[in-house]
Tab-separated table of C-alpha atoms in Angstrom:
chain	number	residue	atom	x	y	z
E	179	MET	CA	-92.107	-12.091	71.851
E	180	THR	CA	-90.359	-8.597	72.745
E	181	LEU	CA	-87.088	-8.178	70.988
E	182	PRO	CA	-84.184	-9.299	73.728
E	183	LEU	CA	-86.088	-12.896	74.106
E	184	ARG	CA	-86.061	-13.039	70.040
E	185	CYS	CA	-82.318	-12.017	70.112
E	186	LEU	CA	-81.896	-14.736	72.571
E	187	SER	CA	-84.087	-17.411	70.769
E	188	CYS	CA	-81.524	-16.606	67.789
E	189	LEU	CA	-78.362	-17.559	69.418
E	190	ILE	CA	-79.732	-20.447	70.524
E	191	VAL	CA	-80.433	-22.105	67.323
E	192	PHE	CA	-77.601	-20.614	65.970
E	193	VAL	CA	-75.031	-22.267	68.626
E	194	CYS	CA	-77.046	-25.321	67.547
E	195	LEU	CA	-76.276	-25.376	64.129
E	196	ALA	CA	-72.942	-24.850	65.088
E	197	LEU	CA	-72.862	-27.715	67.465
E	198	ALA	CA	-74.058	-29.998	65.049
E	199	ALA	CA	-71.257	-29.221	62.355
E	200	VAL	CA	-68.861	-29.864	64.596
E	201	PRO	CA	-67.736	-33.727	64.613
E	202	ALA	CA	-68.778	-35.892	67.058
E	203	SER	CA	-66.023	-37.560	67.426
E	204	GLY	CA	-63.029	-34.963	68.424
E	205	ALA	CA	-60.010	-37.529	67.628
E	206	LYS	CA	-57.027	-36.921	65.879
E	207	VAL	CA	-55.363	-38.944	63.015
E	208	ARG	CA	-52.101	-38.158	62.314
E	209	VAL	CA	-50.910	-38.855	58.686
E	210	LEU	CA	-47.362	-39.335	57.590
E	211	ALA	CA	-46.453	-39.977	53.995
E	212	VAL	CA	-43.418	-41.578	52.767
E	213	GLN	CA	-42.611	-41.563	49.345
E	214	GLY	CA	-38.535	-42.867	48.160
E	215	ALA	CA	-35.905	-44.952	49.540
E	216	ILE	CA	-36.170	-45.151	53.577
E	217	SER	CA	-33.322	-43.428	53.933
E	218	PRO	CA	-32.158	-41.257	57.724
E	219	ALA	CA	-34.336	-38.669	56.603
E	220	SER	CA	-37.314	-40.783	56.775
E	221	ALA	CA	-36.271	-42.815	59.798
E	222	ASP	CA	-36.367	-39.027	61.699
E	223	TYR	CA	-39.634	-37.773	60.299
E	224	LEU	CA	-41.303	-40.498	61.118
E	225	LEU	CA	-39.931	-41.703	64.531
E	226	ARG	CA	-40.454	-37.580	65.619
E	227	GLY	CA	-44.286	-37.477	63.579
E	228	MET	CA	-45.089	-40.677	66.086
E	229	ALA	CA	-43.643	-39.145	69.113
E	230	LYS	CA	-45.494	-35.303	68.061
E	231	ALA	CA	-48.995	-37.914	67.948
E	232	ALA	CA	-48.060	-39.333	71.383
E	233	GLU	CA	-47.516	-36.110	73.027
E	234	ASP	CA	-51.060	-34.548	71.020
E	235	LYS	CA	-52.548	-37.677	72.010
E	236	ALA	CA	-53.763	-38.587	68.460
E	237	GLN	CA	-56.037	-41.920	68.241
E	238	LEU	CA	-53.994	-43.317	65.337
E	239	VAL	CA	-51.022	-42.474	62.953
E	240	VAL	CA	-51.275	-43.051	59.521
E	241	ILE	CA	-48.496	-43.940	57.655
E	242	GLU	CA	-48.791	-43.448	53.693
E	243	LEU	CA	-45.707	-45.695	51.933
E	244	ASP	CA	-44.690	-45.125	48.179
E	245	THR	CA	-41.267	-47.327	48.921
E	246	PRO	CA	-38.432	-49.711	46.666
E	247	GLY	CA	-37.224	-50.428	49.987
E	248	GLY	CA	-34.358	-48.540	52.030
E	249	LEU	CA	-31.683	-49.304	54.817
E	250	ASP	CA	-31.381	-51.597	57.301
E	251	THR	CA	-30.432	-49.793	59.966
E	252	SER	CA	-33.221	-46.817	58.969
E	253	MET	CA	-35.555	-49.258	58.583
E	254	HIS	CA	-34.969	-51.153	62.360
E	255	ASP	CA	-35.305	-47.899	63.844
E	256	ILE	CA	-39.166	-46.960	62.019
E	257	ILE	CA	-40.403	-50.753	62.899
E	258	LYS	CA	-38.637	-50.167	66.977
E	259	ALA	CA	-40.693	-47.044	67.057
E	260	ILE	CA	-43.934	-48.407	66.260
E	261	LEU	CA	-43.666	-51.286	67.848
E	262	ALA	CA	-42.820	-48.910	71.228
E	263	SER	CA	-45.582	-46.449	69.731
E	264	PRO	CA	-48.506	-46.289	72.324
E	265	VAL	CA	-50.784	-44.714	69.818
E	266	PRO	CA	-51.994	-47.456	67.054
E	267	VAL	CA	-49.928	-47.322	64.227
E	268	ALA	CA	-51.844	-48.159	60.450
E	269	THR	CA	-49.351	-48.370	57.328
E	270	TYR	CA	-51.261	-47.825	54.536
E	271	VAL	CA	-49.861	-47.976	51.138
E	272	SER	CA	-50.854	-45.570	48.859
E	273	PRO	CA	-51.583	-43.996	46.239
E	274	GLN	CA	-52.431	-46.560	43.569
E	275	GLY	CA	-49.766	-47.073	41.724
E	276	ALA	CA	-47.597	-47.355	44.813
E	277	ARG	CA	-45.255	-50.319	46.375
E	278	ALA	CA	-44.078	-51.498	49.367
E	279	ALA	CA	-41.053	-53.541	48.450
E	280	SER	CA	-38.089	-55.007	50.748
E	281	ALA	CA	-37.471	-52.606	53.706
E	282	GLY	CA	-41.383	-51.208	52.899
E	283	THR	CA	-42.352	-55.051	53.620
E	284	TYR	CA	-41.315	-55.045	57.041
E	285	ILE	CA	-42.690	-52.345	57.900
E	286	LEU	CA	-45.936	-52.811	56.934
E	287	TYR	CA	-45.671	-56.144	58.847
E	288	ALA	CA	-44.760	-54.370	61.910
E	289	SER	CA	-47.802	-52.008	61.308
E	290	HIS	CA	-50.880	-52.721	64.139
E	291	ILE	CA	-52.201	-52.632	61.015
E	292	ALA	CA	-51.461	-53.383	57.020
E	293	ALA	CA	-53.523	-51.343	54.388
E	294	MET	CA	-52.996	-50.867	50.852
E	295	ALA	CA	-55.350	-49.135	48.259
E	296	PRO	CA	-55.762	-50.704	45.077
E	297	ALA	CA	-53.342	-51.575	42.336
E	298	THR	CA	-50.237	-51.235	44.560
E	299	ASN	CA	-48.498	-54.373	45.732
E	300	LEU	CA	-45.506	-55.428	48.450
E	301	GLY	CA	-42.786	-57.870	48.862
E	302	ALA	CA	-39.205	-58.893	47.267
E	303	ALA	CA	-37.774	-58.475	51.055
E	304	THR	CA	-34.668	-59.803	50.255
E	305	PRO	CA	-31.709	-58.345	51.521
E	306	VAL	CA	-28.893	-56.900	49.181
E	307	GLU	CA	-25.251	-57.036	50.583
E	308	LEU	CA	-23.186	-54.451	49.622
E	309	ALA	CA	-19.821	-53.730	48.517
E	310	PRO	CA	-16.961	-55.142	50.160
E	311	GLY	CA	-16.038	-52.290	53.367
E	312	GLY	CA	-19.811	-50.825	53.434
E	313	SER	CA	-20.414	-50.457	56.645
E	314	ASP	CA	-24.182	-51.480	56.373
E	315	LYS	CA	-26.418	-53.423	54.197
E	316	PRO	CA	-29.921	-52.310	53.380
E	317	ALA	CA	-33.218	-54.652	52.242
E	318	GLY	CA	-32.771	-54.769	48.655
E	319	ALA	CA	-35.442	-54.776	46.237
E	320	GLY	CA	-34.535	-58.210	44.661
E	321	PRO	CA	-32.362	-61.321	45.297
E	322	SER	CA	-28.677	-60.912	45.813
E	323	ASP	CA	-26.088	-62.313	42.974
E	324	LYS	CA	-24.083	-63.618	45.217
E	325	PRO	CA	-24.427	-67.319	46.026
E	326	GLN	CA	-26.928	-69.237	48.460
E	327	GLY	CA	-24.148	-70.991	49.694
E	328	ASP	CA	-22.203	-67.831	50.745
E	329	PRO	CA	-22.385	-67.589	54.345
E	330	ARG	CA	-22.639	-64.366	54.451
E	331	MET	CA	-25.598	-64.340	52.678
E	332	ARG	CA	-27.152	-67.168	54.300
E	333	LYS	CA	-26.347	-65.546	57.405
E	334	ALA	CA	-28.329	-62.112	56.063
E	335	MET	CA	-31.062	-64.466	54.738
E	336	HIS	CA	-31.948	-66.387	58.263
E	337	ASP	CA	-32.202	-63.835	60.005
E	338	ALA	CA	-34.028	-61.305	57.232
E	339	ALA	CA	-36.501	-64.461	57.213
E	340	ALA	CA	-36.741	-64.763	60.846
E	341	TYR	CA	-37.574	-61.055	61.430
E	342	ILE	CA	-40.274	-60.645	59.610
E	343	ARG	CA	-41.528	-64.183	60.192
E	344	GLY	CA	-41.456	-62.330	64.255
E	345	LEU	CA	-43.741	-59.558	63.079
E	346	ALA	CA	-45.628	-61.811	60.953
E	347	GLU	CA	-46.280	-63.968	64.316
E	348	LEU	CA	-46.552	-60.799	66.481
E	349	ARG	CA	-49.689	-59.083	63.913
E	350	GLY	CA	-51.301	-62.375	63.161
E	351	ARG	CA	-50.354	-62.387	59.611
E	352	ASN	CA	-49.502	-64.970	57.297
E	353	ALA	CA	-46.086	-65.736	58.083
E	354	ASP	CA	-45.365	-68.472	55.642
E	355	TRP	CA	-45.386	-65.514	52.776
E	356	ALA	CA	-43.202	-63.247	54.935
E	357	GLU	CA	-40.678	-65.577	55.223
E	358	ARG	CA	-41.062	-66.017	51.355
E	359	ALA	CA	-41.052	-62.326	50.059
E	360	VAL	CA	-37.608	-63.023	51.985
E	361	ARG	CA	-36.021	-66.324	51.014
E	362	GLU	CA	-38.131	-65.874	47.225
E	363	ALA	CA	-38.592	-62.135	46.787
E	364	VAL	CA	-42.025	-63.014	46.022
E	365	SER	CA	-44.274	-60.279	45.864
E	366	LEU	CA	-48.493	-59.842	45.741
E	367	PRO	CA	-50.899	-57.086	44.843
E	368	ALA	CA	-52.926	-55.437	46.961
E	369	SER	CA	-56.172	-57.951	46.593
E	370	GLU	CA	-54.220	-61.396	46.743
E	371	ALA	CA	-52.542	-59.945	49.822
E	372	LEU	CA	-55.918	-59.582	51.719
E	373	ALA	CA	-57.223	-62.949	50.548
E	374	LEU	CA	-53.627	-64.060	51.969
E	375	LYS	CA	-54.517	-62.800	55.131
E	376	VAL	CA	-50.746	-60.458	54.413
E	377	ILE	CA	-53.038	-56.998	55.261
E	378	ASP	CA	-55.671	-56.042	57.162
E	379	LEU	CA	-57.980	-54.442	54.605
E	380	VAL	CA	-57.719	-52.487	51.419
E	381	ALA	CA	-59.117	-49.831	51.144
E	382	ALA	CA	-59.665	-46.601	48.320
E	383	ASP	CA	-58.504	-43.726	49.586
E	384	LEU	CA	-57.741	-42.092	53.307
E	385	GLY	CA	-61.478	-41.135	53.711
E	386	ASP	CA	-62.213	-44.923	52.954
E	387	LEU	CA	-60.169	-46.251	55.594
E	388	LEU	CA	-60.475	-44.369	58.296
E	389	LYS	CA	-64.241	-45.446	57.429
E	390	GLN	CA	-62.968	-48.710	57.500
E	391	LEU	CA	-61.153	-48.935	60.656
E	392	ASP	CA	-64.169	-47.025	62.834
E	393	GLY	CA	-64.802	-49.176	65.623
E	394	ARG	CA	-61.920	-51.904	65.039
E	395	VAL	CA	-60.472	-53.568	68.019
E	396	ILE	CA	-56.288	-53.155	68.719
E	397	LYS	CA	-54.711	-55.231	70.911
E	398	MET	CA	-52.098	-52.982	72.834
E	399	ASP	CA	-49.812	-53.901	75.319
E	400	GLY	CA	-52.097	-56.307	76.805
E	401	GLN	CA	-55.712	-53.542	76.399
E	402	SER	CA	-57.833	-53.359	73.450
E	403	VAL	CA	-57.995	-50.306	72.001
E	404	THR	CA	-61.023	-49.487	70.194
E	405	LEU	CA	-60.995	-47.036	67.021
E	406	ASP	CA	-63.513	-44.067	66.404
E	407	THR	CA	-62.442	-43.180	63.429
E	408	ALA	CA	-65.571	-41.853	61.391
E	409	ASN	CA	-65.757	-38.383	62.360
E	410	ALA	CA	-61.708	-38.019	63.125
E	411	VAL	CA	-59.829	-34.918	62.084
E	412	ALA	CA	-56.791	-36.222	59.939
E	413	GLU	CA	-53.948	-33.887	59.860
E	414	ARG	CA	-51.270	-34.187	57.552
E	415	ALA	CA	-47.506	-33.122	59.341
E	416	GLN	CA	-44.924	-31.913	57.208
E	417	PRO	CA	-41.542	-32.757	57.387
E	418	ASP	CA	-39.800	-29.885	58.769
E	419	TRP	CA	-36.736	-28.031	58.309
E	420	ARG	CA	-34.222	-30.787	59.796
E	421	SER	CA	-35.866	-33.909	58.244
E	422	ARG	CA	-36.266	-31.851	54.420
E	423	LEU	CA	-31.756	-31.023	55.292
E	424	LEU	CA	-30.926	-34.503	55.901
E	425	ALA	CA	-33.155	-35.479	52.825
E	426	VAL	CA	-30.687	-33.020	50.783
E	427	ILE	CA	-27.615	-33.787	52.271
E	428	GLY	CA	-28.281	-37.308	52.866
E	429	ASP	CA	-28.409	-37.646	49.694
E	430	PRO	CA	-25.973	-40.316	47.704
E	431	GLY	CA	-25.316	-37.521	45.071
E	432	ILE	CA	-25.217	-34.843	46.975
E	433	ALA	CA	-23.038	-36.093	50.020
E	434	TYR	CA	-20.277	-37.287	46.671
E	435	ILE	CA	-20.660	-33.581	45.580
E	436	LEU	CA	-20.395	-31.776	49.390
E	437	MET	CA	-17.341	-33.835	49.544
E	438	LEU	CA	-15.418	-32.958	46.667
E	439	LEU	CA	-16.276	-29.466	47.067
E	440	GLY	CA	-14.607	-29.735	51.050
E	441	ILE	CA	-11.144	-31.450	49.446
E	442	TYR	CA	-10.924	-28.927	46.554
E	443	GLY	CA	-11.581	-25.570	49.141
E	444	LEU	CA	-9.453	-27.023	51.801
E	445	LEU	CA	-6.920	-27.598	48.854
E	446	TYR	CA	-7.410	-23.844	47.318
E	447	GLU	CA	-6.960	-22.495	51.085
E	448	PHE	CA	-3.649	-24.145	51.593
E	449	ALA	CA	-2.305	-23.521	47.896
E	450	ASN	CA	-3.109	-19.768	48.566
E	451	PRO	CA	-2.950	-18.631	52.210
E	452	GLY	CA	-5.193	-15.831	53.211
E	453	MET	CA	-8.191	-16.680	50.929
E	454	LEU	CA	-10.238	-17.833	54.117
E	455	LEU	CA	-13.112	-18.090	51.706
E	456	PRO	CA	-12.295	-21.512	50.143
E	457	GLY	CA	-10.890	-23.523	53.725
E	458	VAL	CA	-14.290	-21.466	55.385
E	459	VAL	CA	-16.943	-22.993	52.237
E	460	GLY	CA	-14.862	-26.344	52.243
E	461	GLY	CA	-14.692	-27.123	55.793
E	462	ILE	CA	-18.602	-26.819	56.539
E	463	CYS	CA	-18.869	-29.034	53.381
E	464	LEU	CA	-16.396	-31.511	54.096
E	465	LEU	CA	-18.269	-31.654	57.659
E	466	LEU	CA	-21.861	-32.221	55.893
E	467	ALA	CA	-20.227	-34.260	54.316
E	468	LEU	CA	-18.853	-36.620	56.965
E	469	PHE	CA	-22.491	-36.341	58.487
E	470	ALA	CA	-24.089	-37.359	55.477
E	471	LEU	CA	-21.509	-40.496	54.772
E	472	GLN	CA	-21.598	-41.729	58.327
E	473	VAL	CA	-25.328	-43.199	58.002
E	474	LEU	CA	-24.649	-43.728	54.340
E	475	PRO	CA	-22.999	-47.488	53.606
E	476	ILE	CA	-19.706	-46.448	52.073
E	477	SER	CA	-17.231	-48.163	50.947
E	478	TYR	CA	-13.954	-47.123	52.895
E	479	ALA	CA	-11.738	-48.581	49.768
E	480	GLY	CA	-13.308	-46.808	47.384
E	481	LEU	CA	-13.130	-43.119	49.134
E	482	ALA	CA	-9.129	-44.298	49.858
E	483	LEU	CA	-8.816	-44.315	46.265
E	484	MET	CA	-10.561	-40.989	45.867
E	485	LEU	CA	-8.422	-39.278	47.721
E	486	LEU	CA	-5.619	-41.179	45.643
E	487	GLY	CA	-6.570	-40.176	42.894
E	488	ILE	CA	-7.109	-36.271	43.742
E	489	ALA	CA	-3.440	-36.332	45.194
E	490	LEU	CA	-2.492	-38.147	42.006
E	491	MET	CA	-3.884	-35.465	40.063
E	492	THR	CA	-2.514	-32.475	42.241
E	493	SER	CA	0.828	-34.059	42.129
E	494	GLU	CA	0.781	-33.646	38.085
E	495	ALA	CA	1.439	-30.451	38.364
E	496	PHE	CA	4.737	-30.986	40.023
E	497	VAL	CA	6.391	-33.571	38.890
E	498	PRO	CA	7.458	-33.813	35.298
E	499	SER	CA	5.408	-37.710	34.595
E	500	PHE	CA	4.372	-36.748	31.471
E	501	GLY	CA	0.863	-37.357	32.309
E	502	ALA	CA	0.849	-40.411	34.282
E	503	LEU	CA	-0.181	-39.187	37.284
E	504	GLY	CA	-2.603	-36.733	36.102
E	505	LEU	CA	-3.437	-39.961	33.934
E	506	GLY	CA	-3.263	-42.741	37.100
E	507	GLY	CA	-5.019	-39.700	39.316
E	508	ILE	CA	-8.260	-40.116	37.383
E	509	ILE	CA	-8.950	-43.801	36.745
E	510	ALA	CA	-8.471	-43.915	41.034
E	511	PHE	CA	-10.732	-41.495	41.517
E	512	VAL	CA	-13.074	-42.967	38.611
E	513	ILE	CA	-13.043	-46.065	40.510
E	514	GLY	CA	-13.200	-44.978	43.895
E	515	SER	CA	-16.348	-43.239	42.904
E	516	VAL	CA	-17.683	-46.411	41.772
E	517	MET	CA	-17.026	-48.549	44.688
E	518	LEU	CA	-18.087	-45.573	46.599
E	519	ILE	CA	-21.779	-46.707	47.300
E	520	ASP	CA	-22.003	-49.405	45.552
E	521	THR	CA	-25.588	-51.511	45.420
E	522	ASP	CA	-28.375	-52.014	43.520
E	523	LEU	CA	-31.074	-50.731	46.122
E	524	PRO	CA	-32.617	-48.111	43.830
E	525	GLY	CA	-31.821	-43.956	45.302
E	526	TYR	CA	-27.948	-44.898	46.636
E	527	GLY	CA	-25.942	-45.312	44.027
E	528	LEU	CA	-23.944	-43.281	42.125
E	529	PRO	CA	-24.984	-43.426	37.946
E	530	TRP	CA	-22.179	-42.114	35.625
E	531	THR	CA	-23.686	-39.283	34.143
E	532	LEU	CA	-22.528	-37.754	38.009
E	533	ILE	CA	-19.225	-39.411	38.094
E	534	VAL	CA	-17.723	-38.765	34.944
E	535	PRO	CA	-18.893	-35.129	34.750
E	536	VAL	CA	-17.304	-35.031	38.510
E	537	ALA	CA	-14.293	-36.497	37.288
E	538	ALA	CA	-13.614	-34.391	34.085
E	539	VAL	CA	-14.284	-31.063	36.008
E	540	SER	CA	-12.149	-32.683	39.302
E	541	ALA	CA	-8.623	-33.296	36.903
E	542	LEU	CA	-9.176	-29.794	35.508
E	543	PHE	CA	-9.798	-28.183	38.957
E	544	SER	CA	-6.845	-29.709	40.543
E	545	PHE	CA	-4.544	-28.758	38.027
E	546	PHE	CA	-5.767	-25.336	37.925
E	547	VAL	CA	-4.904	-25.270	41.326
E	548	ALA	CA	-1.976	-27.039	41.053
E	549	GLY	CA	-0.856	-24.792	38.627
E	550	MET	CA	-1.384	-21.604	40.613
E	551	ALA	CA	0.469	-22.608	43.206
E	552	LEU	CA	3.330	-23.574	41.177
E	553	ARG	CA	3.514	-20.319	39.266
E	554	ALA	CA	3.059	-18.609	42.533
E	555	ARG	CA	6.177	-20.034	43.744
E	556	ARG	CA	8.280	-19.202	40.518
E	557	ARG	CA	7.255	-15.328	41.259
E	558	PRO	CA	9.791	-13.200	42.244
E	559	VAL	CA	9.647	-12.147	45.611
E	560	VAL	CA	8.632	-8.639	46.373
E	561	THR	CA	8.545	-8.262	50.327
E	562	GLY	CA	10.794	-9.095	52.851
E	563	THR	CA	14.363	-9.266	53.532
E	564	GLU	CA	15.047	-11.470	50.121
E	565	GLU	CA	13.276	-8.877	47.929
E	566	MET	CA	15.892	-6.055	49.067
E	567	LEU	CA	18.459	-7.814	48.308
E	568	GLY	CA	20.179	-6.891	44.628
E	569	ALA	CA	17.895	-3.787	44.945
E	570	SER	CA	19.039	-0.624	43.301
E	571	GLY	CA	19.597	2.646	44.608
E	572	GLU	CA	21.123	6.213	44.799
E	573	THR	CA	23.409	7.862	47.681
E	574	LEU	CA	22.096	10.680	49.203
E	575	GLU	CA	25.500	12.410	50.261
E	576	ASP	CA	29.195	11.112	50.302
E	577	ILE	CA	29.724	8.039	52.200
E	578	GLU	CA	33.219	7.502	53.823
E	579	ARG	CA	31.745	3.910	55.681
E	580	GLU	CA	28.569	4.596	56.218
E	581	GLY	CA	25.326	6.994	55.183
E	582	TRP	CA	22.315	7.804	53.429
E	583	ALA	CA	20.542	6.181	50.723
E	584	ARG	CA	17.159	6.310	48.296
E	585	VAL	CA	16.354	2.490	47.945
E	586	HIS	CA	12.521	2.172	46.761
E	587	GLY	CA	11.605	5.498	47.450
E	588	GLU	CA	12.625	4.698	51.156
E	589	LEU	CA	15.476	5.978	52.825
E	590	TRP	CA	17.687	3.784	54.490
E	591	ARG	CA	21.064	3.952	56.394
E	592	VAL	CA	24.142	2.427	54.620
E	593	ARG	CA	27.249	1.537	54.274
E	594	SER	CA	30.618	0.515	52.180
E	595	SER	CA	33.847	-0.418	52.159
E	596	ALA	CA	35.218	1.780	49.594
E	597	PRO	CA	34.194	5.721	49.514
E	598	ILE	CA	30.971	6.526	47.593
E	599	PRO	CA	30.204	9.829	46.213
E	600	ARG	CA	26.902	11.542	46.679
E	601	GLY	CA	24.556	10.664	43.880
E	602	THR	CA	25.702	7.642	42.605
E	603	PRO	CA	23.805	4.502	41.759
E	604	VAL	CA	24.271	2.068	44.059
E	605	ARG	CA	23.235	-1.715	45.380
E	606	VAL	CA	22.312	-3.605	48.041
E	607	ARG	CA	24.468	-6.520	48.646
E	608	ALA	CA	23.041	-7.626	52.041
E	609	ARG	CA	20.988	-6.230	55.109
E	610	HIS	CA	21.636	-6.308	58.486
E	611	ASP	CA	17.999	-5.152	60.664
E	612	LEU	CA	18.238	-2.097	59.332
E	613	VAL	CA	21.175	-1.325	57.854
E	614	LEU	CA	22.266	-1.874	54.192
E	615	ASP	CA	25.435	-2.902	52.824
E	616	VAL	CA	26.091	-1.421	49.161
E	617	GLU	CA	27.950	-1.120	46.350
E	618	PRO	CA	28.712	1.193	43.569
E	619	TRP	CA	26.385	-0.027	40.752
E	620	GLN	CA	26.447	1.115	36.747
E	621	GLY	CA	22.980	-0.719	35.680
E	622	GLU	CA	23.488	-3.946	33.274
C-alpha cells in the first residue's frame, strides 16, 4: 500500500472514531436551577430561560427546584409560562434534602413532568395572607393565622384549591391530594408522592432523570411528543446580570436599606445645597428601592410610619421638645419597619437584627444632619450685601460728601453725611449698588 493510501485509510478511521464518540442524538436539554423563595427575580430568570430554550429548539427544559414558597404573582407568571411553553417542562425537586413547598407545589403540578429526588418533599400549599395594606399575597408555607370563617381567607383558600385542582386535572395527577395540600397544609416525601400519583417519577440525579424520560410521550397542545433524552446534551443556564441585579435589589433587606439611603441622601442634599454627590447617590438609591418595592408586597401604612418617624427625628433638632419628637420618631420608625413587609413567608420578612441597628443609625444620622443644618443657619454671613453691613474700613482721601475707602481689602466708592478726614476708620451703614454709606468709627 502506498503512502497516500495509508494516510487516507488513517484519516477514514479517525473520522469514524470521532463520529462514534458523538451522541446519537444532538437534542439539547436546558437546565434551569431555582433555589430559595420564588420572587420576581426567579420568575424573570425562568421565563427568559424557557423562551431561550424555545428559540434554540431544545427538546426539554428541566427546572431544578428547591424552594420554601414565594410570591403569588411570581408563581402565576411561571405557571403561565410553563403552560404556554412549546417545549416540555420537567420540574425536578433536587438535590436530596430539597423541597417544593407552597408555590413550588403549584409549579410542580403545572409542569409536563413532575419528578423528585429521594429524601425530598412537597406540599404545605396553604395561602398566607399578608398584613393589611399589602398589595400582594404569597403562597405561604403553612396555614394562616386567620380564622377559617374570615371571608377573605375563605375566598383565598377556595381560589387556591380550585387553581391547583385544575392544574392536577390538566396533567392527570392526584387532584384530591393537591386540594388537601392547600386546605390542610399536608406534605409528602418523594416515595409517597410517587405512590399516590402526585408526581411521575423519582430520580437519583439529573442523569438518572434523563434516562428515565427517554422514550416518554408528552401531550403538547393535542399532539404527542416523544422524548429522546438518553444521549441528550444538558446545558445549564446561569442567571445573567439582569437576573442577579433583580435578585439583589428585590431582597427586602436590600430594598429597605436602599430606600433609607435614598431618603437620607436627598435630605442631606437639601440641608446642604450644592453638595451634589449625596443628591445623586440618594436619587439613584431611592429609584432602585421604589422599583424593588413595587414588586414586593409592602404595607403603605408601614411606609408612612417610617417617613413620619424620619420627619419627627429630624424635627427634634429644630424644635425644643426635650426629646419627645426624637423618641416618638424612633418608635414610629421601628413600628413602620416591622409593618413594611409583614409576612411569615421565609425570605420576605425584615428581621429585628436589621431593624434595630438601622433605627439607631437613622436616629443618629437624622440628629447629625439636622444639627449641621441648624449650625449652618446660625453661622455668620460671609458673602453678599448682608456681610457688608457693619464691616470696617479706612478712608483713602478727605471726604466731603463722597470719596474712596478701603473695605475688606477692596476699593469702594463711599459717601457720608459729615466730612471725614483721610485715614479715618469707618463702618458701613448701608449699601446702594456699588456705593457704601459709611460713618466714622472708633472701634469697640
